[in-house]
Amino acid sequence: MYDVIIIGGGPGGYLAAERLGHTGKKVLLIEEKHLGGTCLNVGCMPTKTLLNSAKLYVHAKEGEKYGVKAEKVSYNWEAIQNWKNEVVTKLKGGIAAQMKNFGVTVIEGRGEITSVGKNASGEKSINVAITSTSGTTAEEGRSVLICAGSVPAVPPIPGSTDNSKVLDSTDLLSAATVPKKLAVIGGGVIGVEFAGLFSSLGTEVTVIEMMDEIVPFMDKEQAPLLRRAMKTSGGGGTVDFRLGCKVESIQGSAVHYSTKDSAKECCTADLVLMAAGRRPVLDGWGAKAAGVDVTPKGVTTNNKMRTNIPGIWAAGDVTGKSLLAHSAYRMAEVAAADIVAYLDGTANSTENLWRSNAVPWAVYGIPEAAGVGITEQEAAVQGIAVKKASLPMRVSGRFSAENTFAGQGAVKVIASAENHIILGVHAVGAYASEFIWGGAALIEQELRIEDLKQLIFPHPTVCELIRDTAFLI
């Protein structure tokens, strides 16, 4: 019998396996497709690899502005794809090596809980069936961690199914050629990142978003900055945003939609990307047989990632709490610590809990955007009086030295008007994803604006804008 059976080998699953294996627990990790899950194979890592190639192309074309001239700059899409595949293969190999190092057994197949009870020896046992190409086997575990992940959400748009012109993000990552025109349905993170990627490679991109603004969880002063910065790329492409528009149907590669004024319009492209977000995987892993409480939003868990069934935990996208790889990492760590305490019969530290108030997010577009904590609009809804300030990216000497679009982007800091505790940090511009962790630390430690002013940042850096902004509050 295994101490822990983990269903799903994405970020949450493989990190939990590492942590549990490190403690000496007997761990089985079941992954249906590829170690690393969506993030490594068809999500985070492939898109960032392609985006890096696109950025290099744009920088090469803009080099003369910096005094570096490169003639006949071009890109090779096949070579870009090969590099992406090489990176993914290398990282998957690294995860496999880690599983071996920590003594984790890995089985390729689909894991499904079949029953929860006691075995012939009277021990608590959770039975899991594993279906693979070689048939079906059964394993027992003292505990189970569900890390089933998520899949693309597909809205019921007439003409979107069985249409070779309509692709999801997985399909578009492996497109044979770069489309001259691309229609993107959805202006969330996925849609914005792909729009930035392909516009930088010369594609005319049209983003059709039902809401009045892109990336709806962004601060409303920041989202327009991102849009304006994306409209014209140094790579020769463009991005046209159609906001407040509802897609009515798709005919081939023609997207028919209605505007907020109820006008009927049509966008024709070579390919259509369906980027309407993702949804947790709630079936196929035995929720009903196990009696696990599931809602349409995800598996119900507490702040130790326990489900309603003793001995069963869940982490990552399947919970619906935060569909981000780094959230899955943290949930996995919390779950692993609680599972160890459960197996050893000890008390779990009350400090090792899932907390959602300081989870950073990032959009790896061209340019980037990132944020952590609440926005000014969320503060208003919660009835919190705030003090705020923003500084344009061009105030940073390093940003201006390294970016031709120095006038685009800004850093914004939000603090409580009552006690000056920092509540939110938001940024649009290059390097935003790399320094937003600092905002998370400020919020986690409940530091005040006065505390931030006393911190020393390296100079010249872009991140020092966070401190500079504090002096305006």
Coordinates of C-alpha atoms in Angstrom, one line a residue:
M1 CA 0.0 0.0 0.0
Y2 CA 1.2 3.5 -0.9
D3 CA 1.3 6.2 1.7
V4 CA 0.0 8.7 -0.9
I5 CA -1.4 8.3 -4.3
I6 CA -1.4 11.5 -6.4
I7 CA -3.7 11.8 -9.4
G8 CA -2.3 14.3 -11.8
G9 CA 1.3 15.1 -12.6
G10 CA 1.1 18.9 -13.3
P11 CA 2.8 21.5 -11.1
G12 CA 0.7 20.7 -8.0
G13 CA 1.1 16.9 -8.5
Y14 CA 4.8 16.7 -9.1
L15 CA 5.8 19.3 -6.5
A16 CA 3.7 17.4 -3.9
A17 CA 5.4 14.2 -4.9
E18 CA 8.8 15.8 -4.4
R19 CA 7.9 17.2 -1.0
L20 CA 6.3 13.9 0.2
G21 CA 9.1 11.7 -1.3
H22 CA 11.6 13.9 0.5
T23 CA 10.0 13.0 3.9
G24 CA 10.4 9.3 3.1
K25 CA 6.8 8.6 2.2
K26 CA 5.9 5.9 -0.3
V27 CA 4.4 7.9 -3.2
L28 CA 2.6 7.0 -6.4
L29 CA 2.2 9.7 -9.0
I30 CA -0.3 8.9 -11.8
E31 CA -0.3 11.1 -14.9
E32 CA -2.5 10.4 -17.9
K33 CA -0.4 12.2 -20.6
H34 CA 2.9 13.9 -19.8
L35 CA 4.7 14.8 -16.6
G36 CA 4.5 18.6 -16.0
G37 CA 0.8 18.7 -17.1
T38 CA -0.7 21.6 -19.0
C39 CA 1.7 24.2 -17.7
L40 CA 4.9 22.5 -18.9
N41 CA 3.7 20.8 -22.1
V42 CA 1.0 23.0 -23.6
G43 CA 0.8 26.1 -21.4
C44 CA 3.2 28.2 -19.4
M45 CA 6.5 27.0 -20.7
P46 CA 5.8 26.6 -24.4
T47 CA 4.1 30.1 -24.6
K48 CA 7.0 31.8 -22.7
T49 CA 9.6 30.1 -25.0
L50 CA 7.8 31.3 -28.1
L51 CA 7.3 34.8 -26.6
N52 CA 11.0 35.0 -25.9
S53 CA 11.8 34.3 -29.5
A54 CA 9.3 36.9 -30.6
K55 CA 10.9 39.5 -28.2
L56 CA 14.3 38.7 -29.7
Y57 CA 12.9 39.3 -33.1
V58 CA 11.4 42.6 -32.1
H59 CA 14.6 43.7 -30.3
A60 CA 16.7 42.8 -33.4
K61 CA 14.4 44.9 -35.6
E62 CA 14.5 47.8 -33.2
G63 CA 18.3 47.5 -32.6
E64 CA 19.2 50.6 -34.7
K65 CA 17.4 52.8 -32.2
Y66 CA 20.0 51.6 -29.7
G67 CA 22.9 52.0 -32.1
V68 CA 23.0 48.4 -33.0
K69 CA 22.2 47.7 -36.7
A70 CA 21.2 44.2 -37.8
E71 CA 20.4 43.8 -41.5
K72 CA 17.8 41.5 -43.1
V73 CA 16.3 40.4 -39.7
S74 CA 13.9 37.5 -40.1
Y75 CA 12.6 34.6 -38.1
N76 CA 12.3 30.9 -38.8
W77 CA 9.0 29.6 -37.3
E78 CA 10.1 26.0 -37.7
A79 CA 13.3 26.7 -35.8
I80 CA 11.3 28.6 -33.1
Q81 CA 9.1 25.5 -32.7
N82 CA 12.1 23.2 -32.5
W83 CA 13.6 25.3 -29.7
K84 CA 10.2 25.3 -27.9
N85 CA 10.1 21.5 -28.1
E86 CA 13.7 21.2 -26.9
V87 CA 13.0 23.3 -23.9
V88 CA 9.9 21.3 -23.0
T89 CA 11.6 18.0 -23.4
K90 CA 14.6 19.1 -21.3
L91 CA 12.3 20.3 -18.5
K92 CA 10.2 17.1 -18.5
G93 CA 13.4 15.1 -18.2
G94 CA 14.3 17.2 -15.2
I95 CA 11.0 16.4 -13.5
A96 CA 11.4 12.7 -14.2
A97 CA 14.8 12.8 -12.6
Q98 CA 13.4 14.5 -9.5
M99 CA 10.8 11.8 -9.2
K100 CA 13.5 9.1 -9.3
N101 CA 15.7 11.0 -6.8
F102 CA 12.9 11.2 -4.3
G103 CA 11.8 7.6 -4.8
V104 CA 8.4 8.4 -6.4
T105 CA 6.8 5.8 -8.5
V106 CA 5.3 7.2 -11.7
I107 CA 2.7 5.5 -13.8
E108 CA 1.4 6.8 -17.1
G109 CA -2.4 6.4 -17.1
R110 CA -5.7 7.7 -15.8
G111 CA -6.2 7.4 -12.1
E112 CA -9.8 7.1 -10.7
I113 CA -10.9 6.6 -7.1
T114 CA -13.2 3.6 -6.9
S115 CA -13.9 3.3 -3.2
V116 CA -13.0 4.6 0.2
G117 CA -13.0 2.2 3.2
K118 CA -10.9 -0.4 4.9
N119 CA -8.8 -3.2 3.5
A120 CA -8.7 -6.8 4.6
S121 CA -6.3 -5.9 7.4
G122 CA -8.7 -3.3 8.7
E123 CA -6.5 -0.3 7.6
K124 CA -8.0 2.8 6.1
S125 CA -7.7 2.4 2.4
I126 CA -8.5 4.4 -0.7
N127 CA -8.7 2.3 -3.9
V128 CA -7.6 3.8 -7.2
A129 CA -8.0 2.2 -10.6
I130 CA -5.3 3.0 -13.2
T131 CA -6.3 2.8 -16.8
S132 CA -3.4 2.7 -19.3
T133 CA -2.6 1.4 -22.7
S134 CA -1.7 -2.0 -21.1
G135 CA -5.1 -2.3 -19.3
T136 CA -6.5 -1.5 -15.9
T137 CA -4.8 -2.1 -12.6
A138 CA -5.7 -1.2 -9.0
E139 CA -3.6 0.3 -6.2
E140 CA -4.3 1.1 -2.6
G141 CA -3.3 4.3 -0.7
R142 CA -3.6 5.5 2.8
S143 CA -4.3 9.0 1.4
V144 CA -5.0 10.6 -2.0
L145 CA -4.2 14.0 -3.4
I146 CA -6.3 15.1 -6.4
C147 CA -4.4 17.3 -8.8
A148 CA -6.5 16.8 -11.9
G149 CA -5.9 20.3 -13.3
S150 CA -8.1 22.1 -15.8
V151 CA -9.0 22.2 -19.5
P152 CA -9.9 25.0 -21.9
A153 CA -13.4 26.3 -21.5
V154 CA -15.4 26.1 -24.7
P155 CA -18.4 28.4 -24.9
P156 CA -21.4 27.1 -27.0
I157 CA -20.8 29.3 -30.0
P158 CA -22.5 28.0 -33.2
G159 CA -19.9 27.0 -35.7
S160 CA -17.1 26.6 -33.2
T161 CA -17.0 22.8 -33.1
D162 CA -15.8 20.6 -35.9
N163 CA -14.2 23.6 -37.5
S164 CA -10.6 23.3 -38.6
K165 CA -10.1 27.1 -38.5
V166 CA -11.0 27.3 -34.8
L167 CA -8.2 26.3 -32.5
D168 CA -7.6 26.3 -28.7
S169 CA -4.3 27.3 -27.2
T170 CA -2.9 23.8 -27.4
D171 CA -3.5 23.6 -31.1
L172 CA -2.2 27.1 -31.8
L173 CA 1.1 26.4 -30.0
S174 CA 1.9 23.9 -32.7
A175 CA 0.5 25.8 -35.7
A176 CA 2.5 24.9 -38.9
T177 CA 2.8 28.5 -40.0
V178 CA 2.3 32.0 -38.6
P179 CA -1.1 33.3 -39.7
K180 CA -1.3 36.6 -41.5
K181 CA -4.6 37.4 -39.7
L182 CA -5.7 35.9 -36.3
A183 CA -9.0 36.4 -34.5
V184 CA -8.9 35.8 -30.7
I185 CA -12.1 35.2 -28.8
G186 CA -11.4 36.3 -25.3
G187 CA -9.2 39.1 -23.9
G188 CA -8.0 37.3 -20.8
V189 CA -4.5 36.2 -20.0
I190 CA -4.3 33.5 -22.7
G191 CA -5.8 35.7 -25.4
V192 CA -3.5 38.7 -24.6
E193 CA -0.4 36.5 -24.5
F194 CA -1.1 35.0 -27.9
A195 CA -2.1 38.4 -29.3
G196 CA 1.3 39.7 -28.2
L197 CA 3.2 36.7 -29.6
F198 CA 1.7 36.7 -33.1
S199 CA 1.5 40.5 -33.5
S200 CA 5.2 40.6 -32.8
L201 CA 5.8 38.2 -35.6
G202 CA 3.8 40.4 -38.1
T203 CA 0.3 39.1 -37.6
E204 CA -2.8 41.3 -37.7
V205 CA -4.6 40.3 -34.6
T206 CA -8.2 41.1 -33.6
V207 CA -9.2 40.4 -30.0
I208 CA -12.9 40.1 -29.4
E209 CA -13.8 40.5 -25.7
M210 CA -17.3 40.4 -24.1
M211 CA -16.3 42.6 -21.1
D212 CA -15.6 46.3 -21.4
E213 CA -11.9 45.8 -20.7
I214 CA -9.2 43.1 -21.3
V215 CA -7.9 41.0 -18.4
P216 CA -10.9 41.8 -16.2
F217 CA -9.0 41.3 -12.9
M218 CA -6.5 44.1 -13.7
D219 CA -6.7 47.5 -12.1
K220 CA -8.9 49.7 -14.4
E221 CA -6.2 52.3 -14.7
Q222 CA -3.6 49.7 -15.7
A223 CA -5.5 47.7 -18.3
P224 CA -5.8 50.6 -20.8
L225 CA -2.0 51.0 -20.6
L226 CA -1.5 47.4 -21.6
R227 CA -3.9 47.7 -24.5
R228 CA -2.3 50.9 -25.9
A229 CA 1.2 49.3 -25.6
M230 CA 0.1 46.3 -27.5
K231 CA -1.7 48.0 -30.4
T232 CA 1.4 48.3 -32.6
S233 CA 4.2 45.9 -32.3
G234 CA 7.9 46.5 -33.3
G235 CA 7.6 43.2 -35.2
G236 CA 5.2 44.7 -37.8
G237 CA 1.9 43.3 -36.6
T238 CA -1.0 45.0 -35.0
V239 CA -3.6 44.3 -32.3
D240 CA -7.2 45.6 -32.6
F241 CA -9.3 45.3 -29.5
R242 CA -13.1 44.9 -29.9
L243 CA -14.4 45.4 -26.4
G244 CA -18.0 44.8 -25.1
C245 CA -18.6 42.5 -28.0
K246 CA -20.4 39.2 -27.9
V247 CA -19.5 36.5 -30.5
E248 CA -22.7 35.1 -32.0
S249 CA -21.4 32.5 -34.5
I250 CA -18.4 31.4 -36.5
Q251 CA -18.5 30.4 -40.1
G252 CA -15.2 29.0 -41.3
S253 CA -12.8 31.6 -40.1
A254 CA -15.3 34.4 -40.1
V255 CA -16.4 35.5 -36.6
H256 CA -19.8 37.2 -36.4
Y257 CA -20.3 39.3 -33.3
S258 CA -22.6 42.0 -31.9
T259 CA -21.3 45.2 -30.3
K260 CA -22.5 46.8 -27.1
D261 CA -24.8 49.0 -29.3
S262 CA -26.3 45.8 -30.8
A263 CA -24.7 46.4 -34.2
K264 CA -23.8 43.2 -36.1
E265 CA -20.2 43.0 -37.3
C266 CA -17.8 40.4 -38.7
C267 CA -14.1 39.7 -38.4
T268 CA -12.4 37.5 -41.0
A269 CA -9.1 35.8 -40.2
D270 CA -6.9 32.9 -41.3
L271 CA -7.3 31.2 -37.9
V272 CA -9.6 31.7 -34.8
L273 CA -8.2 31.2 -31.3
M274 CA -10.8 30.2 -28.7
A275 CA -9.3 31.7 -25.5
A276 CA -12.3 31.9 -23.2
G277 CA -10.5 30.7 -20.1
R278 CA -10.2 27.3 -18.4
R279 CA -12.3 25.2 -16.1
P280 CA -11.4 22.6 -13.5
V281 CA -11.5 18.9 -14.4
L282 CA -14.3 17.6 -12.1
D283 CA -15.0 14.2 -13.7
G284 CA -13.0 11.1 -14.6
W285 CA -11.1 10.8 -11.3
G286 CA -13.8 9.4 -9.1
A287 CA -15.4 12.3 -7.2
K288 CA -18.7 10.6 -7.0
A289 CA -17.3 7.2 -5.9
A290 CA -15.2 8.9 -3.2
G291 CA -18.0 11.2 -2.1
V292 CA -15.9 14.3 -2.6
D293 CA -17.8 17.6 -2.4
V294 CA -17.6 19.2 -5.9
T295 CA -19.3 22.4 -7.1
P296 CA -19.2 23.8 -10.7
K297 CA -16.4 26.1 -9.5
G298 CA -14.2 23.2 -8.3
V299 CA -13.4 20.7 -5.5
T300 CA -14.3 22.2 -2.1
T301 CA -11.3 22.3 0.2
N302 CA -10.4 24.1 3.4
N303 CA -7.2 26.2 4.0
K304 CA -5.2 22.9 4.5
M305 CA -6.5 21.6 1.1
R306 CA -8.5 18.9 2.8
T307 CA -11.7 17.8 1.1
N308 CA -14.8 16.7 3.0
I309 CA -13.5 13.1 2.9
P310 CA -10.8 12.3 5.5
G311 CA -7.7 11.1 3.7
I312 CA -8.4 13.0 0.5
W313 CA -6.9 16.3 -0.4
A314 CA -7.0 18.5 -3.6
A315 CA -4.6 21.1 -4.9
G316 CA -4.2 23.3 -8.0
D317 CA -6.6 24.2 -10.7
V318 CA -9.1 21.4 -9.8
T319 CA -10.0 23.4 -6.7
G320 CA -11.0 26.4 -8.7
K321 CA -9.4 28.7 -6.1
S322 CA -6.7 30.1 -8.3
L323 CA -5.9 28.7 -11.8
L324 CA -2.2 29.6 -11.7
A325 CA 0.8 27.2 -11.7
H326 CA 2.4 29.0 -8.7
S327 CA -0.8 28.8 -6.8
A328 CA -0.8 25.0 -7.5
Y329 CA 2.8 24.9 -6.1
R330 CA 1.8 26.5 -2.9
M331 CA -1.4 24.5 -2.5
A332 CA 0.7 21.3 -3.1
E333 CA 3.1 22.3 -0.3
V334 CA 0.3 23.0 2.1
A335 CA -1.4 19.7 1.2
A336 CA 1.8 17.7 1.5
A337 CA 2.5 19.1 5.0
D338 CA -1.0 18.3 6.1
I339 CA -0.8 14.8 4.6
V340 CA 2.5 14.1 6.4
A341 CA 0.9 15.2 9.7
Y342 CA -2.1 13.0 9.0
L343 CA 0.0 9.9 8.2
D344 CA 2.3 10.5 11.2
G345 CA -0.5 11.3 13.6
T346 CA 1.0 14.7 14.4
A347 CA -0.4 18.2 14.5
N348 CA 0.0 20.4 11.4
S349 CA 1.5 23.8 11.9
T350 CA -1.3 26.4 11.9
E351 CA 1.1 28.7 9.8
N352 CA 1.2 26.2 6.9
L353 CA -2.1 27.3 5.3
W354 CA -3.3 28.3 1.9
R355 CA -3.8 32.1 1.9
S356 CA -5.1 33.9 -1.2
N357 CA -4.7 37.5 -0.2
A358 CA -1.2 37.8 -1.7
V359 CA -1.2 35.6 -4.8
P360 CA 0.6 37.4 -7.6
W361 CA -0.5 37.1 -11.2
A362 CA 1.4 37.9 -14.4
V363 CA 0.5 38.4 -18.1
Y364 CA 3.6 37.5 -20.2
G365 CA 2.6 39.6 -23.2
I366 CA 4.6 42.2 -25.0
P367 CA 4.8 44.2 -22.8
E368 CA 4.2 42.3 -19.5
A369 CA 1.7 43.1 -16.8
A370 CA 1.6 41.9 -13.2
G371 CA -0.2 42.5 -10.0
V372 CA -0.8 41.3 -6.4
G373 CA -3.3 42.2 -3.8
I374 CA -6.5 44.1 -4.4
T375 CA -7.2 46.7 -7.1
E376 CA -8.6 50.2 -6.4
Q377 CA -12.0 49.0 -7.7
E378 CA -12.0 45.9 -5.4
A379 CA -11.2 48.1 -2.4
A380 CA -14.2 50.3 -3.3
V381 CA -16.5 47.3 -3.5
Q382 CA -15.2 46.1 -0.1
G383 CA -15.7 49.5 1.4
I384 CA -12.0 50.1 2.1
A385 CA -10.8 53.7 1.9
V386 CA -7.4 53.8 0.2
K387 CA -4.6 56.1 -0.7
K388 CA -2.9 55.4 -4.1
A389 CA -0.2 56.7 -6.4
S390 CA 1.2 55.7 -9.8
L391 CA 4.5 56.4 -11.6
P392 CA 5.1 55.9 -15.3
M393 CA 7.7 53.4 -16.3
R394 CA 9.7 56.2 -18.1
V395 CA 10.7 57.6 -14.6
S396 CA 13.0 54.6 -14.3
G397 CA 16.3 55.3 -15.9
R398 CA 16.9 51.6 -16.6
F399 CA 13.5 51.2 -18.2
S400 CA 14.1 54.2 -20.5
A401 CA 17.6 52.9 -21.4
E402 CA 16.3 49.5 -22.4
N403 CA 12.9 50.1 -23.9
T404 CA 12.0 52.2 -27.0
F405 CA 8.4 52.5 -25.8
A406 CA 9.5 54.3 -22.6
G407 CA 6.3 56.3 -22.3
Q408 CA 4.1 53.1 -21.9
G409 CA 3.5 51.4 -18.7
A410 CA 3.3 52.3 -15.0
V411 CA 3.6 51.1 -11.4
K412 CA 0.7 51.6 -9.0
V413 CA 0.6 51.1 -5.2
I414 CA -2.5 51.0 -3.1
A415 CA -2.6 51.3 0.7
S416 CA -5.2 51.6 3.4
A417 CA -6.1 55.2 4.1
E418 CA -6.6 54.3 7.8
N419 CA -3.3 52.5 8.7
H420 CA -1.2 52.8 5.5
I421 CA -0.8 49.0 5.2
I422 CA 0.0 48.1 1.6
L423 CA -3.0 46.4 -0.1
G424 CA -2.0 46.2 -3.7
V425 CA 0.9 46.6 -6.2
H426 CA 0.3 46.6 -9.9
A427 CA 2.5 47.1 -12.9
V428 CA 2.5 47.3 -16.7
G429 CA 5.8 47.1 -18.6
A430 CA 8.9 45.1 -19.1
Y431 CA 10.2 43.0 -16.1
A432 CA 6.8 43.3 -14.3
S433 CA 6.6 39.5 -13.8
E434 CA 10.1 39.4 -12.3
F435 CA 9.6 42.0 -9.6
I436 CA 6.0 41.5 -8.6
W437 CA 7.1 39.0 -5.9
G438 CA 8.3 42.0 -3.9
G439 CA 4.7 43.3 -3.8
A440 CA 3.6 39.9 -2.6
A441 CA 6.1 40.1 0.3
L442 CA 5.0 43.6 1.3
I443 CA 1.4 42.4 1.5
E444 CA 2.1 39.1 3.2
Q445 CA 4.1 40.9 5.9
E446 CA 1.4 43.7 6.2
L447 CA 4.0 46.4 5.8
R448 CA 3.0 50.0 5.8
I449 CA 4.0 52.7 3.3
E450 CA 6.4 54.0 6.0
D451 CA 8.1 50.6 6.1
L452 CA 8.4 50.5 2.3
K453 CA 10.1 53.9 2.3
Q454 CA 12.8 52.6 4.5
L455 CA 13.7 49.6 2.3
I456 CA 16.7 49.9 0.0
F457 CA 16.3 48.8 -3.6
P458 CA 19.2 48.4 -6.1
H459 CA 19.7 51.3 -8.5
P460 CA 19.2 51.5 -11.4
T461 CA 16.4 49.0 -11.5
V462 CA 12.8 49.0 -12.6
C463 CA 11.6 47.5 -9.4
E464 CA 12.6 50.6 -7.4
L465 CA 9.6 52.3 -8.9
I466 CA 7.6 50.5 -6.2
R467 CA 9.5 52.4 -3.5
D468 CA 9.5 55.7 -5.5
T469 CA 5.7 55.4 -5.8
A470 CA 5.4 55.2 -2.0
F471 CA 6.7 58.7 -1.6
L472 CA 3.8 60.0 -3.6
I473 CA 1.2 58.5 -1.2

